[in-house]
Coordinates of C-alpha atoms in Angstrom, one line a residue:
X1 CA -6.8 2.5 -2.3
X2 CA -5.4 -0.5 -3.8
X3 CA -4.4 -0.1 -7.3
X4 CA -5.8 -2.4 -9.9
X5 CA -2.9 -4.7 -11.8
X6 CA -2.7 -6.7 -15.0
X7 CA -4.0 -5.8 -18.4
X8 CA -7.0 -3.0 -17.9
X9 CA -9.4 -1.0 -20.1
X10 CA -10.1 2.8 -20.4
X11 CA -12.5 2.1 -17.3
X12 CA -10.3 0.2 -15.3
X13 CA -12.4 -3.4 -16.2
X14 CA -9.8 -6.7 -16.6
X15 CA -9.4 -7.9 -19.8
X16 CA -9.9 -12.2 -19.1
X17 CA -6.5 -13.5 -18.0
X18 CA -6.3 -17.0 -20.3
X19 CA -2.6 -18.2 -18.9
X20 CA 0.7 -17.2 -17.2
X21 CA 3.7 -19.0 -18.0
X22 CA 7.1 -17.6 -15.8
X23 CA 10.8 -19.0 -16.0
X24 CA 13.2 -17.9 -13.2
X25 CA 16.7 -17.8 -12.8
X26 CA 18.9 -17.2 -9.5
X27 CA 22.5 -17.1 -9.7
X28 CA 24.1 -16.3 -6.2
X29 CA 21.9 -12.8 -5.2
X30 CA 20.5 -12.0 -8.6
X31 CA 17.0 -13.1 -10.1
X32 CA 16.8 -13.1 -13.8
X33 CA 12.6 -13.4 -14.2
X34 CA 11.1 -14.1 -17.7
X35 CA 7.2 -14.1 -18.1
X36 CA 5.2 -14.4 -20.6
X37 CA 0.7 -13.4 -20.1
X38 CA -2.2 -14.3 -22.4
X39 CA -5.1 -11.9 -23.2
X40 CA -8.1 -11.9 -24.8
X41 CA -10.6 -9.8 -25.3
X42 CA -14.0 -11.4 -25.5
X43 CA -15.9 -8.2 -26.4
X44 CA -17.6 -7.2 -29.7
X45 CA -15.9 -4.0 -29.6
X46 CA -12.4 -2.6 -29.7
X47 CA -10.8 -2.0 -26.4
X48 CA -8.1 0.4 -25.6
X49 CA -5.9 -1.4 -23.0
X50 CA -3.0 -0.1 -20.6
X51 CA -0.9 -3.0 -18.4
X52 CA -0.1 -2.8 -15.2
X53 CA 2.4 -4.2 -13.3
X54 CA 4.2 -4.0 -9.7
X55 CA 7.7 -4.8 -9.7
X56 CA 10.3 -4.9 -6.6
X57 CA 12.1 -1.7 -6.0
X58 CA 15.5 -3.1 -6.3
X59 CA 14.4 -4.9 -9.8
X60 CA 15.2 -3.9 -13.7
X61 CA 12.9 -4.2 -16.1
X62 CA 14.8 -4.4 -19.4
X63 CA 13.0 -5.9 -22.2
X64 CA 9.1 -6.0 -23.2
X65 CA 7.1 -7.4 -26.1
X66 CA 3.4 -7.7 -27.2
X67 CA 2.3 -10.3 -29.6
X68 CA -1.4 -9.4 -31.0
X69 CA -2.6 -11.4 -33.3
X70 CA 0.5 -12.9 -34.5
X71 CA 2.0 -9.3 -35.1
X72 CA 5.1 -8.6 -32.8
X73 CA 5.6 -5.8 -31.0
X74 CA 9.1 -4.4 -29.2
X75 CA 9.7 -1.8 -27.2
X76 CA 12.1 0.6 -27.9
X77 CA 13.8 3.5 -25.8
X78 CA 12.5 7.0 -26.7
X79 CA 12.9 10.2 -24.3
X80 CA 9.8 10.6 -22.7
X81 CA 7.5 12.9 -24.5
X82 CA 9.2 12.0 -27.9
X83 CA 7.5 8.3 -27.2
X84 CA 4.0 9.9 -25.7
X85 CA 3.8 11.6 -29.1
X86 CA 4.5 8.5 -31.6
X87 CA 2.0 6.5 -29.1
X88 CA -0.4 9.0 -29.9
X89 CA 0.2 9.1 -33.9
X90 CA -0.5 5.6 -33.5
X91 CA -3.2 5.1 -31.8
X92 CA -4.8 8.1 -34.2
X93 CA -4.7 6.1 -37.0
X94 CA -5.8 2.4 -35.7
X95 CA -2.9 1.3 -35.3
X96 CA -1.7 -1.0 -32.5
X97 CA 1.4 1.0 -30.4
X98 CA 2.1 0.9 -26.8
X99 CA 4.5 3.1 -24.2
X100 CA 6.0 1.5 -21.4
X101 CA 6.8 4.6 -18.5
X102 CA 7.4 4.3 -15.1
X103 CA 5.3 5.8 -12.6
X104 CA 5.2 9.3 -12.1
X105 CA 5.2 9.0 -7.8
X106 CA 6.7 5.6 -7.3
X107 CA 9.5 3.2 -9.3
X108 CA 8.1 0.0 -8.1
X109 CA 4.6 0.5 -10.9
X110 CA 4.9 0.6 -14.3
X111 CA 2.3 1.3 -16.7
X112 CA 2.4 0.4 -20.9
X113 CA -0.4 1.8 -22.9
X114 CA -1.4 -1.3 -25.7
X115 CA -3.4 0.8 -27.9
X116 CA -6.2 -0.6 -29.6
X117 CA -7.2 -4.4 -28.7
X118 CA -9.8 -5.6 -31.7
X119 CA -12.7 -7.9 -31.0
X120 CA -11.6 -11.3 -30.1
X121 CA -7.9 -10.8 -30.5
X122 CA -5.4 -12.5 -28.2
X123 CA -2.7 -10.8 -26.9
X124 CA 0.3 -12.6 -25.3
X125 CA 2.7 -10.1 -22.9
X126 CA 6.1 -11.0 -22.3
X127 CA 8.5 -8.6 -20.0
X128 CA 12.1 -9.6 -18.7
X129 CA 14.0 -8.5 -15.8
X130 CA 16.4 -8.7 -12.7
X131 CA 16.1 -8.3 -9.3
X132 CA 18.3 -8.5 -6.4
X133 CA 17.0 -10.5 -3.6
X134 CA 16.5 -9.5 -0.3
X135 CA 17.8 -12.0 2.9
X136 CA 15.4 -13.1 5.9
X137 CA 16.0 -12.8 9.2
X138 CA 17.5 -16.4 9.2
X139 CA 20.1 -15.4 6.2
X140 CA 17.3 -17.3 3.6
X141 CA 17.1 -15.6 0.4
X142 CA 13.2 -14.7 -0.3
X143 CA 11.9 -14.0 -4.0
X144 CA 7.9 -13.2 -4.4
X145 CA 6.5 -13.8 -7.8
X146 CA 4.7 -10.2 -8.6
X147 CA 1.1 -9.6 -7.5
X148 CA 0.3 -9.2 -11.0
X149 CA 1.1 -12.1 -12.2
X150 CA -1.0 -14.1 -9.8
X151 CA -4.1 -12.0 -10.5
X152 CA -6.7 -11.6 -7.8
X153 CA -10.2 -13.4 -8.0
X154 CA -12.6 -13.5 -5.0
X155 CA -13.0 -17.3 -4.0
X156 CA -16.5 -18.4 -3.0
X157 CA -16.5 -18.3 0.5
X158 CA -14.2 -15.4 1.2
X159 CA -14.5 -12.5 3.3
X160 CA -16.6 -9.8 1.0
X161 CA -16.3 -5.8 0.5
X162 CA -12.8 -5.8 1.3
X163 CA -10.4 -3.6 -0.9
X164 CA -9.0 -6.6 -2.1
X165 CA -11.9 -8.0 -3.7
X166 CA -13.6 -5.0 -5.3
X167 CA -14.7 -5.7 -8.5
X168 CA -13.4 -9.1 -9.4
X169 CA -15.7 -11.9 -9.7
X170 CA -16.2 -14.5 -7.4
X171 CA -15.4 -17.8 -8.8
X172 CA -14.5 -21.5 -7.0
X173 CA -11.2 -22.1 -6.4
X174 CA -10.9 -24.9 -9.0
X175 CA -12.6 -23.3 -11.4
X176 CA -10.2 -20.2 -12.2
X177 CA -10.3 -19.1 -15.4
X178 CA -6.5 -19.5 -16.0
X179 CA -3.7 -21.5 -15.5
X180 CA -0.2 -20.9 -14.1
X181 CA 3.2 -22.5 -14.6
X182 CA 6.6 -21.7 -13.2
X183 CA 10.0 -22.9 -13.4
X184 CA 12.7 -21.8 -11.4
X185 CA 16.7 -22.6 -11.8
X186 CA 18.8 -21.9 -8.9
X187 CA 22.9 -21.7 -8.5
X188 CA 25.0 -20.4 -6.4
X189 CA 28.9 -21.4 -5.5
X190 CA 27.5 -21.3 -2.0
X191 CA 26.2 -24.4 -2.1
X192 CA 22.5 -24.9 -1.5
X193 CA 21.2 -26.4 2.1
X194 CA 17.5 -26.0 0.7
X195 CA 14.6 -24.5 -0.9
X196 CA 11.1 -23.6 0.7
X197 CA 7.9 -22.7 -0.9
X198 CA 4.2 -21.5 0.9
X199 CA 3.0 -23.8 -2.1
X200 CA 3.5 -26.9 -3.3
X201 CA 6.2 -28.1 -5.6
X202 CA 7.4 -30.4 -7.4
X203 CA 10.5 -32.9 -6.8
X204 CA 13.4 -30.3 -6.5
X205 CA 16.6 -31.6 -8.8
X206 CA 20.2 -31.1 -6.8
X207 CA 22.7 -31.1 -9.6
X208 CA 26.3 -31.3 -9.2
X209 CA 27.3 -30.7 -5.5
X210 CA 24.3 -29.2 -4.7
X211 CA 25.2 -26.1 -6.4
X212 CA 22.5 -26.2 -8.7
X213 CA 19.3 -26.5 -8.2
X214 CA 15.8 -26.8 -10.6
X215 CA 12.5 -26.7 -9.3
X216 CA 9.2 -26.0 -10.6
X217 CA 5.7 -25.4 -9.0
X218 CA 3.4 -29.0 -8.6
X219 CA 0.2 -28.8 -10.9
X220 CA -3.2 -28.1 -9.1
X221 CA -1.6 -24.7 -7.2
X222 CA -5.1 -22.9 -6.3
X223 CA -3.8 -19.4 -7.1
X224 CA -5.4 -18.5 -3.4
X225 CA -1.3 -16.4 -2.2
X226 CA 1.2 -15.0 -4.3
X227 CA 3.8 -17.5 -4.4
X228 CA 6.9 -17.5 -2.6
X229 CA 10.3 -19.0 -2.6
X230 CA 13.1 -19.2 0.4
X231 CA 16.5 -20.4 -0.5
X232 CA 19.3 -20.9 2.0
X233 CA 22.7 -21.5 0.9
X234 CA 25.1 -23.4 3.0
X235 CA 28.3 -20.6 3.4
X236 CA 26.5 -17.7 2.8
X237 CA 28.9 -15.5 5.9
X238 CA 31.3 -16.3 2.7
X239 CA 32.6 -13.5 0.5
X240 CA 31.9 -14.2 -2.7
X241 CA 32.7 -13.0 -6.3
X242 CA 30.5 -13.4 -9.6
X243 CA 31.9 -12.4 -12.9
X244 CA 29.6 -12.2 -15.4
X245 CA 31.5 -12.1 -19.4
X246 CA 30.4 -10.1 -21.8
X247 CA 28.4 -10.3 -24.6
X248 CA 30.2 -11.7 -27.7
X249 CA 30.4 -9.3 -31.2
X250 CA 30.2 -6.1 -28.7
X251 CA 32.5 -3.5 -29.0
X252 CA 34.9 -3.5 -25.8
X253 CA 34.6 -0.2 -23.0
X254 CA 30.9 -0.5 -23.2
X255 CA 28.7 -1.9 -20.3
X256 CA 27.2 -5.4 -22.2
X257 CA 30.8 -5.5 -23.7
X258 CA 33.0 -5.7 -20.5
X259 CA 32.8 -8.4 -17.8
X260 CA 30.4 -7.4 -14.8
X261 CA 31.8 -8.4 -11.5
X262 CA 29.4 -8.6 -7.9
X263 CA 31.0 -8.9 -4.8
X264 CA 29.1 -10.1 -2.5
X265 CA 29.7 -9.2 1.4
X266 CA 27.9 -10.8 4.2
X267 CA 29.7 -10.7 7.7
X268 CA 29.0 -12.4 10.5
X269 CA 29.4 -9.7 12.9
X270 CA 29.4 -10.8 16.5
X271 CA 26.7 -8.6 18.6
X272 CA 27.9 -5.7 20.4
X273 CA 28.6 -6.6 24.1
X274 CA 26.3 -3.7 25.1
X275 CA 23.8 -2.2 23.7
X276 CA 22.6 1.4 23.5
X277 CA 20.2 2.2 25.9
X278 CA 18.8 5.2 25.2
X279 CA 16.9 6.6 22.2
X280 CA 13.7 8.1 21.2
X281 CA 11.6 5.6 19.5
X282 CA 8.8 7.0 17.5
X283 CA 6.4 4.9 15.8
X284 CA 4.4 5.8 13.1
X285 CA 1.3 4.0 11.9
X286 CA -0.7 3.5 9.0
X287 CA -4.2 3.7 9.9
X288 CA -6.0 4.5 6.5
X289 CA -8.6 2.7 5.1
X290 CA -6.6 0.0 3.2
X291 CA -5.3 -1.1 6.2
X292 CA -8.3 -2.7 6.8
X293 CA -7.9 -5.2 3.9
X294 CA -6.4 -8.5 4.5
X295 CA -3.0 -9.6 4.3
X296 CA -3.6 -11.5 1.5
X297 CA -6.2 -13.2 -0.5
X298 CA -6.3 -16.6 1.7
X299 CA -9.8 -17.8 3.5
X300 CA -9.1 -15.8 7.4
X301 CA -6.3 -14.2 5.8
X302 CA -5.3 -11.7 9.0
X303 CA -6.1 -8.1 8.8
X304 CA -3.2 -5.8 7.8
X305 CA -3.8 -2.8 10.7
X306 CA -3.9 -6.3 13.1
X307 CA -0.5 -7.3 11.6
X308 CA 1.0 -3.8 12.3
X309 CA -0.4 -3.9 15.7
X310 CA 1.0 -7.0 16.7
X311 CA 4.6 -6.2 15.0
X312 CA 4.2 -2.8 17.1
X313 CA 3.0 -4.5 20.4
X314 CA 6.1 -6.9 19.9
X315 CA 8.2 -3.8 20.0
X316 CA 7.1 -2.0 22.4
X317 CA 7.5 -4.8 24.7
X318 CA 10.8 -4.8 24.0
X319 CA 12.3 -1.5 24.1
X320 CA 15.1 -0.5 27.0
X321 CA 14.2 1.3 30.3
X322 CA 15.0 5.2 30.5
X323 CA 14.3 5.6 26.6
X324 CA 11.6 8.1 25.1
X325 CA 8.8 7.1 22.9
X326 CA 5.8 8.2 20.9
X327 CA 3.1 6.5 19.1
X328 CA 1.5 8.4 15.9
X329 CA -1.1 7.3 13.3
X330 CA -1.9 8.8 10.0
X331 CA -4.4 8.9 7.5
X332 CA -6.0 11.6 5.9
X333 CA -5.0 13.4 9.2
X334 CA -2.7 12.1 12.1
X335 CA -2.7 12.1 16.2
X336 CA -0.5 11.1 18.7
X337 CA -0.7 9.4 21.9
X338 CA 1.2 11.8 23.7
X339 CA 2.1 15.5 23.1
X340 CA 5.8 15.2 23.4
X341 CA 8.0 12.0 23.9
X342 CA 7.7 10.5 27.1
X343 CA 10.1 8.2 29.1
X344 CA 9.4 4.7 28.6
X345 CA 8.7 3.1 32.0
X346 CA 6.1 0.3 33.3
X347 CA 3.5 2.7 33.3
X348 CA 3.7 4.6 29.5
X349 CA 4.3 1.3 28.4
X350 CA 1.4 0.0 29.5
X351 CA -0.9 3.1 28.8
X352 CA 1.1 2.8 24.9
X353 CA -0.6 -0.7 24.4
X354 CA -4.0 0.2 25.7
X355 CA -4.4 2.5 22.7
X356 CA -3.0 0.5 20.3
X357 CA -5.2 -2.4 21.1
X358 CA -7.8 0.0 20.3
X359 CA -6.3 1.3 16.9
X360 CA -8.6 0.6 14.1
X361 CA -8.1 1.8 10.1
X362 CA -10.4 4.6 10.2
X363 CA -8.4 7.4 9.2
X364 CA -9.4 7.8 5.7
X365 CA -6.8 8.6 3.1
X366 CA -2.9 7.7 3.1
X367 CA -1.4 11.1 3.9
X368 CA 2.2 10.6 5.3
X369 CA 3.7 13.8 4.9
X370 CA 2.2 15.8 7.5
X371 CA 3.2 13.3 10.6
X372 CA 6.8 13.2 9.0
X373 CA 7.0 17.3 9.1
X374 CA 5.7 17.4 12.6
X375 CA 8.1 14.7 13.7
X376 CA 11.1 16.2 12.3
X377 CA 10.2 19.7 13.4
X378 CA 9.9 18.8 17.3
X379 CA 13.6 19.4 19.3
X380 CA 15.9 16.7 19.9
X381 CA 16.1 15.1 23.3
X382 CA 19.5 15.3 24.2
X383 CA 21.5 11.6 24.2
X384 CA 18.9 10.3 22.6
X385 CA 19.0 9.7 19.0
X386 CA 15.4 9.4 16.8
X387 CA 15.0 5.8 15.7
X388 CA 11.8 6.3 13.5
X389 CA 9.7 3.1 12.3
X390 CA 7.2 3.4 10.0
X391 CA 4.3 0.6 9.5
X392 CA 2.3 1.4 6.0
X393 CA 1.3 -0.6 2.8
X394 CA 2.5 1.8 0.9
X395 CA -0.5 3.3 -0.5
X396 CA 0.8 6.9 -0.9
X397 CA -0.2 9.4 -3.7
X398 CA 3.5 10.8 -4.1
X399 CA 6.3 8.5 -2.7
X400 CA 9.1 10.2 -4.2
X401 CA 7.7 13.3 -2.6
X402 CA 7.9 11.1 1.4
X403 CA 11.8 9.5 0.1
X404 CA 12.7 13.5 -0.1
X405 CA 11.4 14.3 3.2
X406 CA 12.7 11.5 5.0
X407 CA 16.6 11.8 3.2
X408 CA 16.3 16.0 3.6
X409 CA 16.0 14.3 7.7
X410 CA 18.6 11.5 7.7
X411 CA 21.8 13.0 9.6
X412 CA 19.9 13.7 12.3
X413 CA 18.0 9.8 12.5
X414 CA 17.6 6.7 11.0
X415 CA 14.1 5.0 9.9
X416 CA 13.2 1.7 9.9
X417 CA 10.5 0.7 8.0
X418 CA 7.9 -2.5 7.6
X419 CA 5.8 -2.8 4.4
X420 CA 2.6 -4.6 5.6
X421 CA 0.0 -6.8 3.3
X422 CA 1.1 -8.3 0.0
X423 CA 2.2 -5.8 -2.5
X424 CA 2.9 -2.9 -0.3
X425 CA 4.7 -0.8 -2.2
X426 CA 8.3 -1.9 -1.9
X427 CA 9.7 1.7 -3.5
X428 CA 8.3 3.6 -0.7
X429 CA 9.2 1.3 2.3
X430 CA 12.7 0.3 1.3
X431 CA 13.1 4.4 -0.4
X432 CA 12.6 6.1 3.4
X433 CA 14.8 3.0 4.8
X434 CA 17.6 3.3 2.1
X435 CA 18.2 7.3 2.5
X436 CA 18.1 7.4 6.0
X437 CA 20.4 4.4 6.8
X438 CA 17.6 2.4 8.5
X439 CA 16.6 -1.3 7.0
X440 CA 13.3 -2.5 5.4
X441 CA 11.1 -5.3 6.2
X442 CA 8.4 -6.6 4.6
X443 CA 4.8 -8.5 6.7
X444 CA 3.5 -10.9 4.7
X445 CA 1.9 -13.9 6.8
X446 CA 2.5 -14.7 10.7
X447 CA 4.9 -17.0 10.7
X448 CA 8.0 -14.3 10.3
X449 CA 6.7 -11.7 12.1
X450 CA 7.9 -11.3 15.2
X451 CA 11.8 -11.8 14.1
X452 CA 11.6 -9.5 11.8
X453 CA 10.2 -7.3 14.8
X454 CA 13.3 -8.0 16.8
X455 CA 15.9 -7.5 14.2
X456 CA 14.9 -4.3 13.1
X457 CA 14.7 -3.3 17.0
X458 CA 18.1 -5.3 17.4
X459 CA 19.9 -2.8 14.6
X460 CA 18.6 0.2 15.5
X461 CA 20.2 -0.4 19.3
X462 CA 23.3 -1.9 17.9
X463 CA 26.0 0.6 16.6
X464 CA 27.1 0.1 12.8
X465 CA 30.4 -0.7 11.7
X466 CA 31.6 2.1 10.2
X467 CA 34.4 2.9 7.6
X468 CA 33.5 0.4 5.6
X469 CA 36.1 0.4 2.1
X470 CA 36.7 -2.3 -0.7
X471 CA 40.0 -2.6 -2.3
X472 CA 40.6 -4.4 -5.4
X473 CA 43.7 -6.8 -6.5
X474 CA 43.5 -7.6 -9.6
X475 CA 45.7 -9.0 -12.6
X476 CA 47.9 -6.4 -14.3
X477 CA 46.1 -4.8 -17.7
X478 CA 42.4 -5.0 -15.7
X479 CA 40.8 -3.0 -13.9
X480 CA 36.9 -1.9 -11.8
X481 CA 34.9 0.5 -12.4
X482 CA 32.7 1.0 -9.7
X483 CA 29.0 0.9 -10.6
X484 CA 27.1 0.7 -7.4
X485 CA 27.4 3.8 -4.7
X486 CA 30.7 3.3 -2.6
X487 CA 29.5 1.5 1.1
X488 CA 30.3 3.1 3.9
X489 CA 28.5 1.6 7.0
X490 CA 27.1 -2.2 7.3
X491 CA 24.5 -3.5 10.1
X492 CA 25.1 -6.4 12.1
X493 CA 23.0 -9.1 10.2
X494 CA 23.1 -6.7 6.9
X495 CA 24.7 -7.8 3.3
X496 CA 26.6 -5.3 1.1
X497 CA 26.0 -6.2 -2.5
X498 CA 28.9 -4.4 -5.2
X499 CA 28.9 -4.2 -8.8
X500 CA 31.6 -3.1 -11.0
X501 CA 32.6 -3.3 -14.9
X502 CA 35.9 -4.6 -15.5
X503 CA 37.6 -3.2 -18.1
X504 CA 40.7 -3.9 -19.9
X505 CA 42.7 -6.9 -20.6
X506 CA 40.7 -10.3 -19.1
X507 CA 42.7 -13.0 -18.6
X508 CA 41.4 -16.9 -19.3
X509 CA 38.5 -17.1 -16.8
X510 CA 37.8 -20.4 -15.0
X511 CA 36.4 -20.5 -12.3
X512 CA 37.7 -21.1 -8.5
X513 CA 36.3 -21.5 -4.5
X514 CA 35.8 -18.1 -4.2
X515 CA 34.7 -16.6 -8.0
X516 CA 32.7 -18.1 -10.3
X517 CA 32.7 -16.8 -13.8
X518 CA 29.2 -16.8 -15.9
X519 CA 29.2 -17.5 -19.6
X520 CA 27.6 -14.8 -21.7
X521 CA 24.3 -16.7 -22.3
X522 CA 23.3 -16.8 -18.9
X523 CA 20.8 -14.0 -19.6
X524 CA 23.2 -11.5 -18.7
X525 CA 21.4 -10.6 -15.2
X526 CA 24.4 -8.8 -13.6
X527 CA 25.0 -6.9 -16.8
X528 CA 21.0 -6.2 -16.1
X529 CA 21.6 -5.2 -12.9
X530 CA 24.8 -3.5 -12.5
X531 CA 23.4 -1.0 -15.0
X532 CA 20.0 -0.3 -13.4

């Protein structure tokens, strides 16, 4: 099941989309994201209206306001049921309220409650936050703008009765009903080699020595793909620091008071001159029925289940001689191509991609649990580690429930794990990779697929460098408080991002090759951050 995203009624109908307006900000690994959605609701009636909206696992959302009618509306931070109850006194008596809560099973959705939406009344959303960006196999920096801000419309001519095109009416491409604009501002100390877009943009503006950068997107984009950017900065293998000053008129020895420091690690670390060789490699597949919807919402947009497929086919080809291996899929129930385990040789490989040609998404429901229980439950083949990898889109009923599982498991393996489609769900697939010391990648079109295959096969036979510490030298009177969790290990190919809150006496900051220091009205994104 695909859940339904933007501004919604009681029954789950969108309220019309009129326009989406969305500034962005990158300094070094950090995305600052400002977006602003009009409403309206063209009924004769009142509408009680909840909005929905995916964001990134590793993001923030820190501020959100709703304008209705020309009355403003800010939320505040309540405990939990305190702010259920004064929603409900609201909405009681007419008036408008809303309640912004995360998910209940997953920290990538979050769900605010608008109250009551008169006849004809506009309603313009605006919600702010950070996010730190993931890197490509090629070192490029990737930020996606959010599904739910490039709402889904059937285009005439696309495929019908897939999940992704339930219920939403089928409209030209140039006759959308909205509009979208985005601006995007881009630093980094670095220095920037380029920036890449699957749509078009306009002319992108270098400033100083191309450590600035301000782009926007071209006027006519069709709104047929969520929008994505690729940024590749010219010494990235370069340890970097980025203090961030606090906010003037607050008091000292608080968070938004004290400078916010990110250290930024990225190593090239030369491969290891041999490889491990053994393992057992189980792969675990998705086959439920929204992995039959296409990657995306483009004209012969590829089938997610094909996409995990081919990522899978791509490793099995690849895996070393004398390993084990096993194949499962899951849905509402699971099976496995072979009872046990079995050595990988020319002959169970070639059996293993038979029968996963012949995989189709016809297992009903998303239930991952089970396979997981079974896996962990079978005896360890000795000298060979379990490398799990795990192909989904996320779709799960509890995912906190699966990240439990899977960390209650991770001495004993590591998972890696690929998020397939647009909007798979990033909590779950980067959750399962995070506690289990695996890596996450994310399948969104063809053109990335296969090294994203190899460098998660690449990690899981390489060893990690271990031991990793981080010492700090810093002027007398100041001193780090460690926000992020200490790091211990670091793949070959993987970044370590740090945050800490310096406290103490600062002394005049300027900025130099390897630290550049942010002015307090830069939006405050590793404050943001460093706090989430």
């Amino acid at each position: 099941m695909v859940r339904p995203c933007g501004l919604l009624t009681d029954q789950k109908k969108p309220v019309p989309l009129k326009s989406i307006s969305v500034t962005l900000t990158i300094s070094e690994f950090v995305a600052g994201v400002s977006a602003t959605l009009n409403y309206e609701n063209e009924e004769k009636v009142p509408l009680e209206v909840v909005f929905v909206f995916p964001v990134d696992e590793d993001s923030a959302v820190y501020s959100f306001e709703a304008m209705v009618d020309g009355k403003k509306i800010v939320a505040e931070l309540q405990d939990k049921n305190e702010a259920r109850t004064s929603y409900e006194n609201a909405i009681s008596q007419g008036h408008q309220a809303f309640l912004l809560e995360e998910d209940d099973s997953s920290r990538d959705v979050f769900c605010c409650n608008l109250g009551n939406l008169p006849p004809g009344s506009k309603a313009a959303l605006s919600l702010k936050y950070v996010q730190e960006l993931p890197l490509e196999a090629d070192g490029a920096l990737r930020y996606v703008l959010p599904a739910v801000l490039n709402p889904r419309y059937q285009l005439s001519g696309g495929p019908e009765g897939s999940c992704l095109t339930m219920k939403t009416p089928v409209v030209p491409v140039e006759d959308l009903p909205y509009t979208l604009s985005m601006d995007a501002t881009i630093t980094s100390q670095h220095g920037i080699e380029r920036v890449q877009c699957n749509c078009p943009l306009s002319a992108t503006e270098y400033l100083g020595d191309k450590t600035s950068a301000q782009i926007s997107l071209a006027d006519g984009h069709k709104f047929d793909r969520d929008v994505e950017l690729l940024i590749y900065y010219r010494e990235v293998h370069t340890p970097s620091v980025a203090v961030e000053m606090g906010k003037p008129a607050t008091k000292p020895d608080c968070l938004m008071g004290d400078p916010s420091a990110m250290v930024s690690f990225y190593p090239n670390i030369p491969e290891a001159q041999s490889a491990i060789t053994c393992g057992e490699f189980i792969f675990l597949m998705d086959r439920s029925g929204s992995m039959g919807c296409p990657m995306s919402n483009q004209d012969k947009s590829q089938l997610r289940i094909e996409a995990a497929k081919e990522t899978l086919i791509w490793l099995l080809k690849s895996l070393p001689i004398g390993c084990y291996f096993n194949i499962y899929g899951f849905g509402t129930f699971y099976e496995a191509f072979f009872q046990n385990s079995v050595k990988y040789t020319q002959d169970t490989m070639e059996e293993a991609l038979r029968r996963v040609k012949l995989m189709q998404a016809d297992l009903g429901g998303t239930e991952i649990l089970a396979p997981l229980k079974n896996i962990y439950s079978a005896a360890s083949i000795p000298g060979h580690p379990l490398q799990l990898f795990v192909f989904t889109d996320g779709e799960v009923d509890d995912t906190f429930s699966v990240i439990r599982e899977v960390k209650s498991n991770g001495l004993r393996h590591r998972c890696f794990s690929f998020g397939i489609g647009e909007g798979a769900s990033t909590s779950l697939i980067k959750g399962i990779a995070r506690v289990s010391g695996g890596t996450a990648e994310f399948i969104t079109g063809e053109e990335r697929m296969q090294s994203k295959a190899l460098r998660a096969l690449k990690r899981s036979l390489q060893p990690v460098v271990e031991d990793v510490s981080l010492g700090w030298n810093l002027p007398p009177g100041l001193a780090a408080k460690m926000l992020s969790p200490e790091p211990t290990v670091i793949f070959r190919g993987q970044r370590l991002i740090i945050y800490a809150q310096l406290t103490g006496k600062m002394p005049l900051h300027r900025s130099s090759p390897c630290c550049q220091v942010l002015p307090p009205d830069q939006g405050h994104g590793l404050h943001r951050y460093s706090s989430k």
